[in-house]
CSV table of C-alpha atoms and ligand atoms in Angstrom, one decimal:
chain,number,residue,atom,x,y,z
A,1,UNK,CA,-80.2,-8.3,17.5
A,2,UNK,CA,-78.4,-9.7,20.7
A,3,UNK,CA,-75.1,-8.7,21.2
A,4,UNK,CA,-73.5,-12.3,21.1
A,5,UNK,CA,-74.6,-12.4,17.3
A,6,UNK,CA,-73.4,-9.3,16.4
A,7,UNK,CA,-69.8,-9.9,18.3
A,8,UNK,CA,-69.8,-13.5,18.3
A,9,UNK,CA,-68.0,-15.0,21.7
A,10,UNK,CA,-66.1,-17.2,19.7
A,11,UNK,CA,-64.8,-13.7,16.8
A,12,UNK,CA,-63.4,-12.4,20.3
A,13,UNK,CA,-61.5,-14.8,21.4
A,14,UNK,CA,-59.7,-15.3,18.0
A,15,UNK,CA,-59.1,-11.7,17.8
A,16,UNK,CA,-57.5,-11.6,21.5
A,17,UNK,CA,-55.6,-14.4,21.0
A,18,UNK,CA,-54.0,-12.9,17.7
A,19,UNK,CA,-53.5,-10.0,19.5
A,20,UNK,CA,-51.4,-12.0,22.2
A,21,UNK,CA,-50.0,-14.2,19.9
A,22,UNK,CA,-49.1,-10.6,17.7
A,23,UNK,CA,-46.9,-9.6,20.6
A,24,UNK,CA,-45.0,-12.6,21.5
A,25,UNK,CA,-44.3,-12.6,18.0
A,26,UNK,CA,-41.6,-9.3,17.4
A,27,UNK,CA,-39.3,-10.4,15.0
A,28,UNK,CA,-35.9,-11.5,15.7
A,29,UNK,CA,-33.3,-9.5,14.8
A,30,UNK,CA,-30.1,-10.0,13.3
A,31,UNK,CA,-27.3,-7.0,12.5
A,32,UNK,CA,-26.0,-6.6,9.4
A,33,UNK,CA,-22.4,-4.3,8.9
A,34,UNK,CA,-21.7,-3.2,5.6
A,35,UNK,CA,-19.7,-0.8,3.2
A,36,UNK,CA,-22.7,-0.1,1.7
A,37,UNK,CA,-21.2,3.5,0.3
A,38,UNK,CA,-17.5,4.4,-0.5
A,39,UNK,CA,-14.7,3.1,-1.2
A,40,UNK,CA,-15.7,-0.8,-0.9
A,41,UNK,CA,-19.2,0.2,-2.0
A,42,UNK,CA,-20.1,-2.9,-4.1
A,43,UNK,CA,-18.5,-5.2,-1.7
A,44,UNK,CA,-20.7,-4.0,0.9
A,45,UNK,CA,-24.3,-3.8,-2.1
A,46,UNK,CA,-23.0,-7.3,-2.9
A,47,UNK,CA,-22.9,-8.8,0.1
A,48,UNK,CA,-26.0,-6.8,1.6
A,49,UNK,CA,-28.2,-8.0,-1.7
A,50,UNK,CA,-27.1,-11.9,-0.7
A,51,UNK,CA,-27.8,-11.5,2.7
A,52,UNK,CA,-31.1,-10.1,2.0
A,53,UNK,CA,-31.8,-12.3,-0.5
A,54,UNK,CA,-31.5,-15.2,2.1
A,55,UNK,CA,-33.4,-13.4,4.8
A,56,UNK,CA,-36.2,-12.7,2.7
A,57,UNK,CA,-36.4,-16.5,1.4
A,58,UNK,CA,-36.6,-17.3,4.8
A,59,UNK,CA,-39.7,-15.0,6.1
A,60,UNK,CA,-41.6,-16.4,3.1
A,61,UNK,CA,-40.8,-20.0,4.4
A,62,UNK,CA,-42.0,-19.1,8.0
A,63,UNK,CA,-39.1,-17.0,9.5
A,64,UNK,CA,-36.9,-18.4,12.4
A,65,UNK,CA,-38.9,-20.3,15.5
A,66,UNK,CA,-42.0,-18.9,14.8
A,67,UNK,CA,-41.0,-15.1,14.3
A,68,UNK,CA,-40.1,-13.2,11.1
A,69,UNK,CA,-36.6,-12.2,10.8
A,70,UNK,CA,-35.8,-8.3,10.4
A,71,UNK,CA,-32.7,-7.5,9.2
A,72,UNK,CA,-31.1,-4.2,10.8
A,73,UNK,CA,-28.1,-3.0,8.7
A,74,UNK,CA,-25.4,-0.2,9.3
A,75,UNK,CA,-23.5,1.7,6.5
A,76,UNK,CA,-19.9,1.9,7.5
A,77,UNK,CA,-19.2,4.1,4.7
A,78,UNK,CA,-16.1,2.1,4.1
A,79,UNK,CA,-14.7,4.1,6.7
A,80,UNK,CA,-12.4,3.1,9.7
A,81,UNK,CA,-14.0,3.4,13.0
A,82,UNK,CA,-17.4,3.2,11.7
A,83,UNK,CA,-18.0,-0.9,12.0
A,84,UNK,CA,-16.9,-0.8,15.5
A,85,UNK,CA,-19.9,2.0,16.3
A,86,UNK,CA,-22.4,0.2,14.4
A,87,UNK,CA,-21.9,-3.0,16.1
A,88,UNK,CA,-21.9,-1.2,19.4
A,89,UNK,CA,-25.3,0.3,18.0
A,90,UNK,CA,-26.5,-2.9,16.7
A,91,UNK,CA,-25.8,-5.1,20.1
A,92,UNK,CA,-27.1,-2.3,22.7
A,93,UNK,CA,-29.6,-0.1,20.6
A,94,UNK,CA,-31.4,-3.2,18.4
A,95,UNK,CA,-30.5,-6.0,20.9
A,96,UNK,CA,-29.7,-8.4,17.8
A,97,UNK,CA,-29.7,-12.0,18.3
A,98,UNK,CA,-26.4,-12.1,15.6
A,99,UNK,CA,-24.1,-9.7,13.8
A,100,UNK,CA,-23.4,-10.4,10.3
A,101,UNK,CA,-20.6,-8.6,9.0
A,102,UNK,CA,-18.0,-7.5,7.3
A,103,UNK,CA,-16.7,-8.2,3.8
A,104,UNK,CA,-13.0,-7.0,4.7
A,105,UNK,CA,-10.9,-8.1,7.5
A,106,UNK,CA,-10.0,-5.3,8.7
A,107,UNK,CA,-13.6,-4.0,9.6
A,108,UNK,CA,-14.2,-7.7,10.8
A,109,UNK,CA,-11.5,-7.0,13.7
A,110,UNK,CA,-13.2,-3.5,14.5
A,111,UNK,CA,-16.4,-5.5,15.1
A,112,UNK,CA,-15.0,-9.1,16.9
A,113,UNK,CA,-14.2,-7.8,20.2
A,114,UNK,CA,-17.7,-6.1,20.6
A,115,UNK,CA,-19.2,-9.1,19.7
A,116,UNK,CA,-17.5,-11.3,21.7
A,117,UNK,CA,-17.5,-9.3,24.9
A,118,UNK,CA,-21.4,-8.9,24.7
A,119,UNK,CA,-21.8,-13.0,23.7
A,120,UNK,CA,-23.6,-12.0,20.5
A,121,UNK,CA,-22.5,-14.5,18.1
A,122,UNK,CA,-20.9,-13.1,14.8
A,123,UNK,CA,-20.2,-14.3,11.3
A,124,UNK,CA,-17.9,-12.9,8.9
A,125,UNK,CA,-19.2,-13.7,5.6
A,126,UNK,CA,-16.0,-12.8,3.6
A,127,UNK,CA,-13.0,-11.5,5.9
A,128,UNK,CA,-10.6,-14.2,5.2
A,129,UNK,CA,-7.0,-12.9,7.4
A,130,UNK,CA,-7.0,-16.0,10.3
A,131,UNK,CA,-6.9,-13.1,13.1
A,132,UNK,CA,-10.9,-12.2,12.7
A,133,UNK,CA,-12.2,-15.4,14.5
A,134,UNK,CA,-9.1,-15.6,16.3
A,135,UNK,CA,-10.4,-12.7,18.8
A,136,UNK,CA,-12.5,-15.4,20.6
A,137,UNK,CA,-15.5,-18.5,20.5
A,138,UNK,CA,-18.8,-16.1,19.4
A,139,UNK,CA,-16.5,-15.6,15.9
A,140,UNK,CA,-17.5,-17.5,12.9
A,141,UNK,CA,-16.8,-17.0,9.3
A,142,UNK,CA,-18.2,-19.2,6.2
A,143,UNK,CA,-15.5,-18.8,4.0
A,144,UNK,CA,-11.3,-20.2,3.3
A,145,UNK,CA,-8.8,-17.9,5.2
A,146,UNK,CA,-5.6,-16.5,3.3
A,147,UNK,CA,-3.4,-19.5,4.4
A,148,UNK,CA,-5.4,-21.7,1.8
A,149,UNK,CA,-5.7,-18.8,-1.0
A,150,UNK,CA,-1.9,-17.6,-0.6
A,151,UNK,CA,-0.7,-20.8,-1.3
A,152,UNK,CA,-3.3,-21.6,-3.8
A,153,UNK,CA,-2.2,-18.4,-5.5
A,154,UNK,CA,1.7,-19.3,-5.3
A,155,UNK,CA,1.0,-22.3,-6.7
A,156,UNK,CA,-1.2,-20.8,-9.6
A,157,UNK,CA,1.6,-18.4,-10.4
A,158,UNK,CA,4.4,-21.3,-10.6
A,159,UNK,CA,2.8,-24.5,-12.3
A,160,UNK,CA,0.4,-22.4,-14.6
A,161,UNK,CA,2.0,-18.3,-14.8
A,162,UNK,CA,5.4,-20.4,-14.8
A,163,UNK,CA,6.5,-17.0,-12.5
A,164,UNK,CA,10.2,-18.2,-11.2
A,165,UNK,CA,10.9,-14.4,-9.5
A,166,UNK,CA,7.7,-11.9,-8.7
A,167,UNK,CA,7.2,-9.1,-6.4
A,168,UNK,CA,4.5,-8.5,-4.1
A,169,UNK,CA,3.0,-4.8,-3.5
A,170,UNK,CA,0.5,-4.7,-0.9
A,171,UNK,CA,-1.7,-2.4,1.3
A,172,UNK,CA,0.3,-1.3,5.1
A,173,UNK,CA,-3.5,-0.4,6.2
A,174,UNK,CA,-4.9,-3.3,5.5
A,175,UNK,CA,-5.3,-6.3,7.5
A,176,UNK,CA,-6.1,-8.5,5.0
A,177,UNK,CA,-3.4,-7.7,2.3
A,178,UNK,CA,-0.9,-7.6,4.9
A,179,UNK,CA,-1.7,-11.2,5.6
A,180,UNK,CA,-2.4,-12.3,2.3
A,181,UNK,CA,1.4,-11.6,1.5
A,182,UNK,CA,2.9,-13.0,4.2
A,183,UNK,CA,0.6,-16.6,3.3
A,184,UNK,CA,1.8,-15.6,-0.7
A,185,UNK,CA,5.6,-15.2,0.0
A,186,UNK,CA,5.5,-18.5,2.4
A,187,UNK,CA,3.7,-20.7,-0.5
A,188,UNK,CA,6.1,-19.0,-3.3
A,189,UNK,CA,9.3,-19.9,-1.5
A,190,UNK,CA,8.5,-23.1,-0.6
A,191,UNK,CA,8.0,-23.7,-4.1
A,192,UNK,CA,11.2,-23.3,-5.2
A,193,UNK,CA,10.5,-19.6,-6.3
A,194,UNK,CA,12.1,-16.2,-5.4
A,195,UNK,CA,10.3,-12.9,-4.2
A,196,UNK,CA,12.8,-10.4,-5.5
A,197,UNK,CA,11.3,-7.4,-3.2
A,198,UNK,CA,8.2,-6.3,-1.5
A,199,UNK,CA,7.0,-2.8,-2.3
A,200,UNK,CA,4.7,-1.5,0.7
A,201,UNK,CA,1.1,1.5,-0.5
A,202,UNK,CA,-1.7,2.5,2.2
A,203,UNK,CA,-5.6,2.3,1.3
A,204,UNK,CA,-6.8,5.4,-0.7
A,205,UNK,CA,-3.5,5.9,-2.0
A,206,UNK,CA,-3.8,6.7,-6.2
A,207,UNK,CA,-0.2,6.9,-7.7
A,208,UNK,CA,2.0,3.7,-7.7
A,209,UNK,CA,4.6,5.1,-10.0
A,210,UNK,CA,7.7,5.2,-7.2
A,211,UNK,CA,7.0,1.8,-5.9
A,212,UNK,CA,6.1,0.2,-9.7
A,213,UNK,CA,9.5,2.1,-11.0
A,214,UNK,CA,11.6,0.0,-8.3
A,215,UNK,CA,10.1,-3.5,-9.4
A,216,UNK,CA,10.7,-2.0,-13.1
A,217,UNK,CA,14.5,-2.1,-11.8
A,218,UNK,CA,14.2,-5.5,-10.2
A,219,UNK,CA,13.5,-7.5,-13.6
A,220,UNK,CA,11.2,-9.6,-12.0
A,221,UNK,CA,8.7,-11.5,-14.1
A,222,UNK,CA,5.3,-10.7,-12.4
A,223,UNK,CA,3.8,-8.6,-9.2
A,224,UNK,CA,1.5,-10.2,-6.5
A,225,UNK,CA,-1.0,-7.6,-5.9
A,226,UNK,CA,-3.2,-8.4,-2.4
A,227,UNK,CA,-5.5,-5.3,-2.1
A,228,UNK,CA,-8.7,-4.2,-3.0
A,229,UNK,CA,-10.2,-4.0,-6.2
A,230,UNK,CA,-10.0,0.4,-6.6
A,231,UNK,CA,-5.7,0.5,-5.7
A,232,UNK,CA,-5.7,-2.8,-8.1
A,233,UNK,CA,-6.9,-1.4,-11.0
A,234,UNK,CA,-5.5,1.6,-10.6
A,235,UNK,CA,-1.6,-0.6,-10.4
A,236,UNK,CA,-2.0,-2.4,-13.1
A,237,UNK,CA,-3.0,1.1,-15.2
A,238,UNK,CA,0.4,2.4,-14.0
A,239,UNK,CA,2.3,-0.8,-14.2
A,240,UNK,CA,1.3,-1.3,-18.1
A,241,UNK,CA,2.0,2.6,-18.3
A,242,UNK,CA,5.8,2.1,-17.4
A,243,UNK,CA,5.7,-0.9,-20.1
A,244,UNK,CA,5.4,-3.4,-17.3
A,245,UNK,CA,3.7,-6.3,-19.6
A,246,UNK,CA,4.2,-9.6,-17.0
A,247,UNK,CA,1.1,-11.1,-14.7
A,248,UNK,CA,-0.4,-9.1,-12.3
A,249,UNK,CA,-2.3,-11.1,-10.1
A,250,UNK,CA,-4.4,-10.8,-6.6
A,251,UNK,CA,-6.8,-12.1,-4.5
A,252,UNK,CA,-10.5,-11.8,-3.6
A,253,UNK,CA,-10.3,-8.1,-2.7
A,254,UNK,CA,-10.0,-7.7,-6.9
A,255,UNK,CA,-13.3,-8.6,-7.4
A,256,UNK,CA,-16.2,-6.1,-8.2
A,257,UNK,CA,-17.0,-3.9,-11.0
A,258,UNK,CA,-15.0,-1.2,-10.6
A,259,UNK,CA,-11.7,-3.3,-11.5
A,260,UNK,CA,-13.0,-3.3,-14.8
A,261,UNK,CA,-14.3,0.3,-15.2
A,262,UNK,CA,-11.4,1.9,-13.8
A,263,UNK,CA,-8.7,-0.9,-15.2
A,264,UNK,CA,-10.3,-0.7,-18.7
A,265,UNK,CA,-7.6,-2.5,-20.7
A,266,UNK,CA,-4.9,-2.4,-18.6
A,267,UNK,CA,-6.7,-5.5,-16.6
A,268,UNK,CA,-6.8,-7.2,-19.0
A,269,UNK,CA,-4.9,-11.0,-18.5
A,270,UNK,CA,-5.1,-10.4,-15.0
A,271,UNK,CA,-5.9,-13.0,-12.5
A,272,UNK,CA,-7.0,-13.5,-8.9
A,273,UNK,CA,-8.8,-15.6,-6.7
A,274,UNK,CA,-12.2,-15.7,-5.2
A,275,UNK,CA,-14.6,-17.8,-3.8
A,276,UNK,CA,-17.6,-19.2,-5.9
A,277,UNK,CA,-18.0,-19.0,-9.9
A,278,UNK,CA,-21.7,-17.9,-11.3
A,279,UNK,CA,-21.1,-20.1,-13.8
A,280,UNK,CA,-20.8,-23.2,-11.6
A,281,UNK,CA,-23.9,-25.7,-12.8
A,282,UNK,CA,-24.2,-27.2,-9.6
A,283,UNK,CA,-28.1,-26.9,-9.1
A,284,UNK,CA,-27.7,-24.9,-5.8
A,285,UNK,CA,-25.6,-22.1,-7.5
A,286,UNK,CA,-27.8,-22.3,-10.5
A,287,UNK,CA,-31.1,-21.6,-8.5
A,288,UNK,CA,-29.4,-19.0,-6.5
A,289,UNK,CA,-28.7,-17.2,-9.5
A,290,UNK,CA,-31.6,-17.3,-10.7
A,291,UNK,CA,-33.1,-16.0,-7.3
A,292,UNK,CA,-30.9,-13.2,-7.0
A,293,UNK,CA,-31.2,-12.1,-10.5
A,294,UNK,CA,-35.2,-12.1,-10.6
A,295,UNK,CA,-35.2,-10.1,-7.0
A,296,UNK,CA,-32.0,-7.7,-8.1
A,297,UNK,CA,-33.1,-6.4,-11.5
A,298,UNK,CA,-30.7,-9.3,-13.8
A,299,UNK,CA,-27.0,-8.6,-12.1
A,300,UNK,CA,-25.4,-11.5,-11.4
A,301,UNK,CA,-24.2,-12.5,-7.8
A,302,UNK,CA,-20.9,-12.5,-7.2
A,303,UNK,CA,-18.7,-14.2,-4.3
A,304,UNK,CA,-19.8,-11.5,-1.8
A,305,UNK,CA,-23.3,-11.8,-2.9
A,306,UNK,CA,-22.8,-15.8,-2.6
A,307,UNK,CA,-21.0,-15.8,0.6
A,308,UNK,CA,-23.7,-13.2,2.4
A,309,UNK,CA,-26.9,-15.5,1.3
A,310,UNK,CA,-24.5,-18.6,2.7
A,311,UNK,CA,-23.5,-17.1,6.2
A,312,UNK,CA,-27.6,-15.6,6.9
A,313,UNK,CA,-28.4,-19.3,6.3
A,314,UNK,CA,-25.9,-20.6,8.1
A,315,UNK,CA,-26.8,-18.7,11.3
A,316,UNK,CA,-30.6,-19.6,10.4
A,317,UNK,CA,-29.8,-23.6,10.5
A,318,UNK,CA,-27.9,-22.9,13.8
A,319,UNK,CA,-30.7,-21.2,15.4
A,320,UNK,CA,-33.2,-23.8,14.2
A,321,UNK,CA,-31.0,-26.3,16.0
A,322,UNK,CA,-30.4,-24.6,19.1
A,323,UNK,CA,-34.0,-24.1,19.0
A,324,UNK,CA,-33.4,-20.6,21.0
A,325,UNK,CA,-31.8,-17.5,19.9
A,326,UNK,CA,-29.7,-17.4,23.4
A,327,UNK,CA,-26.6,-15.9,22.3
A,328,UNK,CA,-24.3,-19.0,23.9
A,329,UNK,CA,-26.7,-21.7,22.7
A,330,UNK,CA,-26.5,-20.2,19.0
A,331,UNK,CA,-23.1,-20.3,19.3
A,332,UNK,CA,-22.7,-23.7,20.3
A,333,UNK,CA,-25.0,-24.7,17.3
A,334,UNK,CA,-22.7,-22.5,15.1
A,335,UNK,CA,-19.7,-24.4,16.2
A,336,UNK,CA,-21.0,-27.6,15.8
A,337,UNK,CA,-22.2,-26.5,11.9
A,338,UNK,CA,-21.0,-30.0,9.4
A,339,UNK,CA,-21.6,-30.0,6.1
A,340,UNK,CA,-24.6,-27.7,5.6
A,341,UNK,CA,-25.0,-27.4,2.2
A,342,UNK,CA,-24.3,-23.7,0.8
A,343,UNK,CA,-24.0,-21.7,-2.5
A,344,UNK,CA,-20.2,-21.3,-2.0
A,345,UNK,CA,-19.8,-25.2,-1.1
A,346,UNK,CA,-20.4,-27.2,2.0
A,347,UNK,CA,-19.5,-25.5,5.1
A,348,UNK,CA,-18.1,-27.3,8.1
A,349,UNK,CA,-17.0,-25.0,10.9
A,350,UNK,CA,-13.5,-26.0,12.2
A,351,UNK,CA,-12.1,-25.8,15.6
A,352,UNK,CA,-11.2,-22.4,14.8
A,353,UNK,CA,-14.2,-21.2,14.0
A,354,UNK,CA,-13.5,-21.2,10.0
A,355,UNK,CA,-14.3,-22.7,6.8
A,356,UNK,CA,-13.1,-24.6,4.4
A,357,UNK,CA,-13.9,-24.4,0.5
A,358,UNK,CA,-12.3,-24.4,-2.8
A,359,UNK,CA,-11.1,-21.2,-4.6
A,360,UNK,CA,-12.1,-20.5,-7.9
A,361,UNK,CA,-9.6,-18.3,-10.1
A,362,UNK,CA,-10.6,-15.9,-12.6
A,363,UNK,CA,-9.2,-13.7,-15.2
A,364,UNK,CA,-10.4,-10.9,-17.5
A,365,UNK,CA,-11.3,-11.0,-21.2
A,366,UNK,CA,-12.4,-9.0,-23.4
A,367,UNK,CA,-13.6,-6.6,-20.5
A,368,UNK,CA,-15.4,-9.2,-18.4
A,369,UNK,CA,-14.5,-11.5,-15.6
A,370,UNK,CA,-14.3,-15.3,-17.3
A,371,UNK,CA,-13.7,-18.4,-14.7
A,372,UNK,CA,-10.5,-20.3,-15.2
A,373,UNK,CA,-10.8,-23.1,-12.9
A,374,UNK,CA,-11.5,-23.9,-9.5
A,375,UNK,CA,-9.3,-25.4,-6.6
A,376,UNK,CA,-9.9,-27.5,-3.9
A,377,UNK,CA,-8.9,-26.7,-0.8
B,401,LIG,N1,-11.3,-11.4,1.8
B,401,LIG,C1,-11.3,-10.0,1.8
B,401,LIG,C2,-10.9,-9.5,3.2
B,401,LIG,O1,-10.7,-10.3,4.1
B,401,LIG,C3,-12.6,-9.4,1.5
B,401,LIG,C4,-13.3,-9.9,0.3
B,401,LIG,C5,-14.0,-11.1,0.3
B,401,LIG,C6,-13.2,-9.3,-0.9
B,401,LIG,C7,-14.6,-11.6,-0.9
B,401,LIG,C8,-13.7,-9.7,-2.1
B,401,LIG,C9,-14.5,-10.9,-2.1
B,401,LIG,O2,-10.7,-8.3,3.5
């Protein structure tokens, strides 16, 4: 038989140009940094499922321009130090088009100054202290900041706790609670109530007892808490030990499992702030539910989880409209983001780089998180 039946011309061709078209086609990648172990293990599992979640829902739909997207992510270990050398990693070793990344604000402001000095546009899914997008114009984040959920949480404690005179113990290590205090305190005493004292721990720290046995001698009638979730529980175990029995109440950082395991009853009637409810019915949170349950063995997103899927598709709608993955370009199409529709709300990026959304508040009962009402912003 003649060769040109046996390898037709035309079987050639097709096979070269899939061949070329193979190696124009690497797929873009975007960095993911995430406390994927330690401390804030299930923030970073959370947010990492979300994120994934959103990346793979995108590949089955086509990818980004043409190409599949391959997500590259680094374990921080919850560590200090570690975000900053996995962004370094992610921006010079995997020449990502985008960092996504990280849950708390302090790992956020080891990462910003790495991605802004290299152009590589970031986006904070979660860190909410205003100082993470504030390091310069390739900084992005898709959720409030502590301004909005200070005061919404100084206003929760007067009109609904009915607190008159609280105290506020909060993490010296940690960017975030720092802030979250100072936007607390502000929104407290503007409302006509009284912050008898401020009690100061560090992050890792496991006995409250001096700082708890100093509010005991206030006579305050509840304690603002801004920390993470592990120090949290671990206060209001130690707080109901010494027969404190008044509100103690936090913010986002309180969110994940462990509050529950290691809080056990002494969290119960606790309540703090976050940013998206699973039990919204709004058809977008209803389907994303769904999604993330069927590809995450039933366990139900939380705001992490919400808030990674939102910022990957955030970034994916930017680079769609930039039509290029040129660092500057994508972050002039992240800038101009307005009202793209998202699990966690609509997102509109403000001058500063931030969004705006409602917090939803939460408490515990009967050993499980139960929504209690949302706010707008
Ligand atoms: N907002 C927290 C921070 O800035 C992180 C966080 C986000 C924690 C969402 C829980 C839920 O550090």
């Amino acid at each position: 038989m003649p060769f040109a039946f046996r390898h037709p011309f035309w079987l050639l061709m097709v096979a070269s140009l899939l061949a070329l078209r193979a190696a124009g086609q690497e797929p873009l990648k975007v960095g993911e940094v995430a406390s994927l172990t330690g401390k804030e293990g299930t923030f970073g599992q959370s947010s990492h499922k979300g994120t994934l979640l959103a990346v793979e829902k995108l590949n089955a739909g086509g990818g980004l321009l043409g190409r599949k997207i391959e997500l590259v992510t680094e374990d921080n270990q919850s560590k200090q130090g570690e975000s900053a050398t996995a962004t370094r990693k992610l921006i010079s070793r995997d020449k990502v088009i985008a960092v996504l990344g990280e849950v708390a604000s302090s790992r956020s402001l080891e990462m910003a100054p790495l991605a802004q000095a290299a152009h590589v546009p970031m986006i904070s899914p979660s860190s909410t202290n205003p100082k993470v997008t504030a390091i310069g114009d390739y900084i992005f984040r898709v959720c409030f900041i502590d301004p909005f959920q200070g005061t919404v949480m100084a206003k929760f404690a007067r009109d609904t706790l009915h607190l008159r005179r609280v105290a506020v113990l909060d993490s010296v290590s940690s960017a975030y609670s720092v802030g979250l205090a100072k936007y607390f305190k502000a929104g407290f005493a503007a409302g006509g109530g009284t912050i008898a004292l401020e009690q100061k721990y560090s992050e890792g720290d496991k006995d409250f007892k001096a700082q708890l046995t100093v509010i005991k001698a206030a006579g305050v009638d509840g304690i603002f808490v801004p920390g993470y979730y592990t120090e949290a529980a671990l206060i209001c175990r130690q707080a109901r030990q010494l027969g404190l029995d008044y509100p103690i109440f936090g913010g986002d950082g309180w969110e994940g499992s462990p509050l529950l395991e290691i809080g056990g009853k002494a969290v119960e009637g606790i309540y703090y702030s976050t940013h998206y409810s699973p039990e919204n019915q709004a058809p977008a949170v209803q389907a994303f539910v769904r999604d993330f349950q069927a590809r995450f063995g039933g366990e139900i997103p939380d705001a992490m989880a919400a808030l990674g899927y939102d910022s990957a598709m955030v970034l994916a709608d930017a680079v769609r409209r930039a039509g290029t993955t040129e660092g500057d370009k994508v972050r002039d199409a992240l800038a101009a983001t307005k009202d793209y529709p998202g699990v966690t709300g609509s997102t509109t990026i403000d001058a500063q780089r931030n969004a705006s959304k409602a917090a939803a508040i939460f408490t515990v009962q009967d050993g499980k998180f139960k929504f209690v009402e949302s706010i707008a912003p």
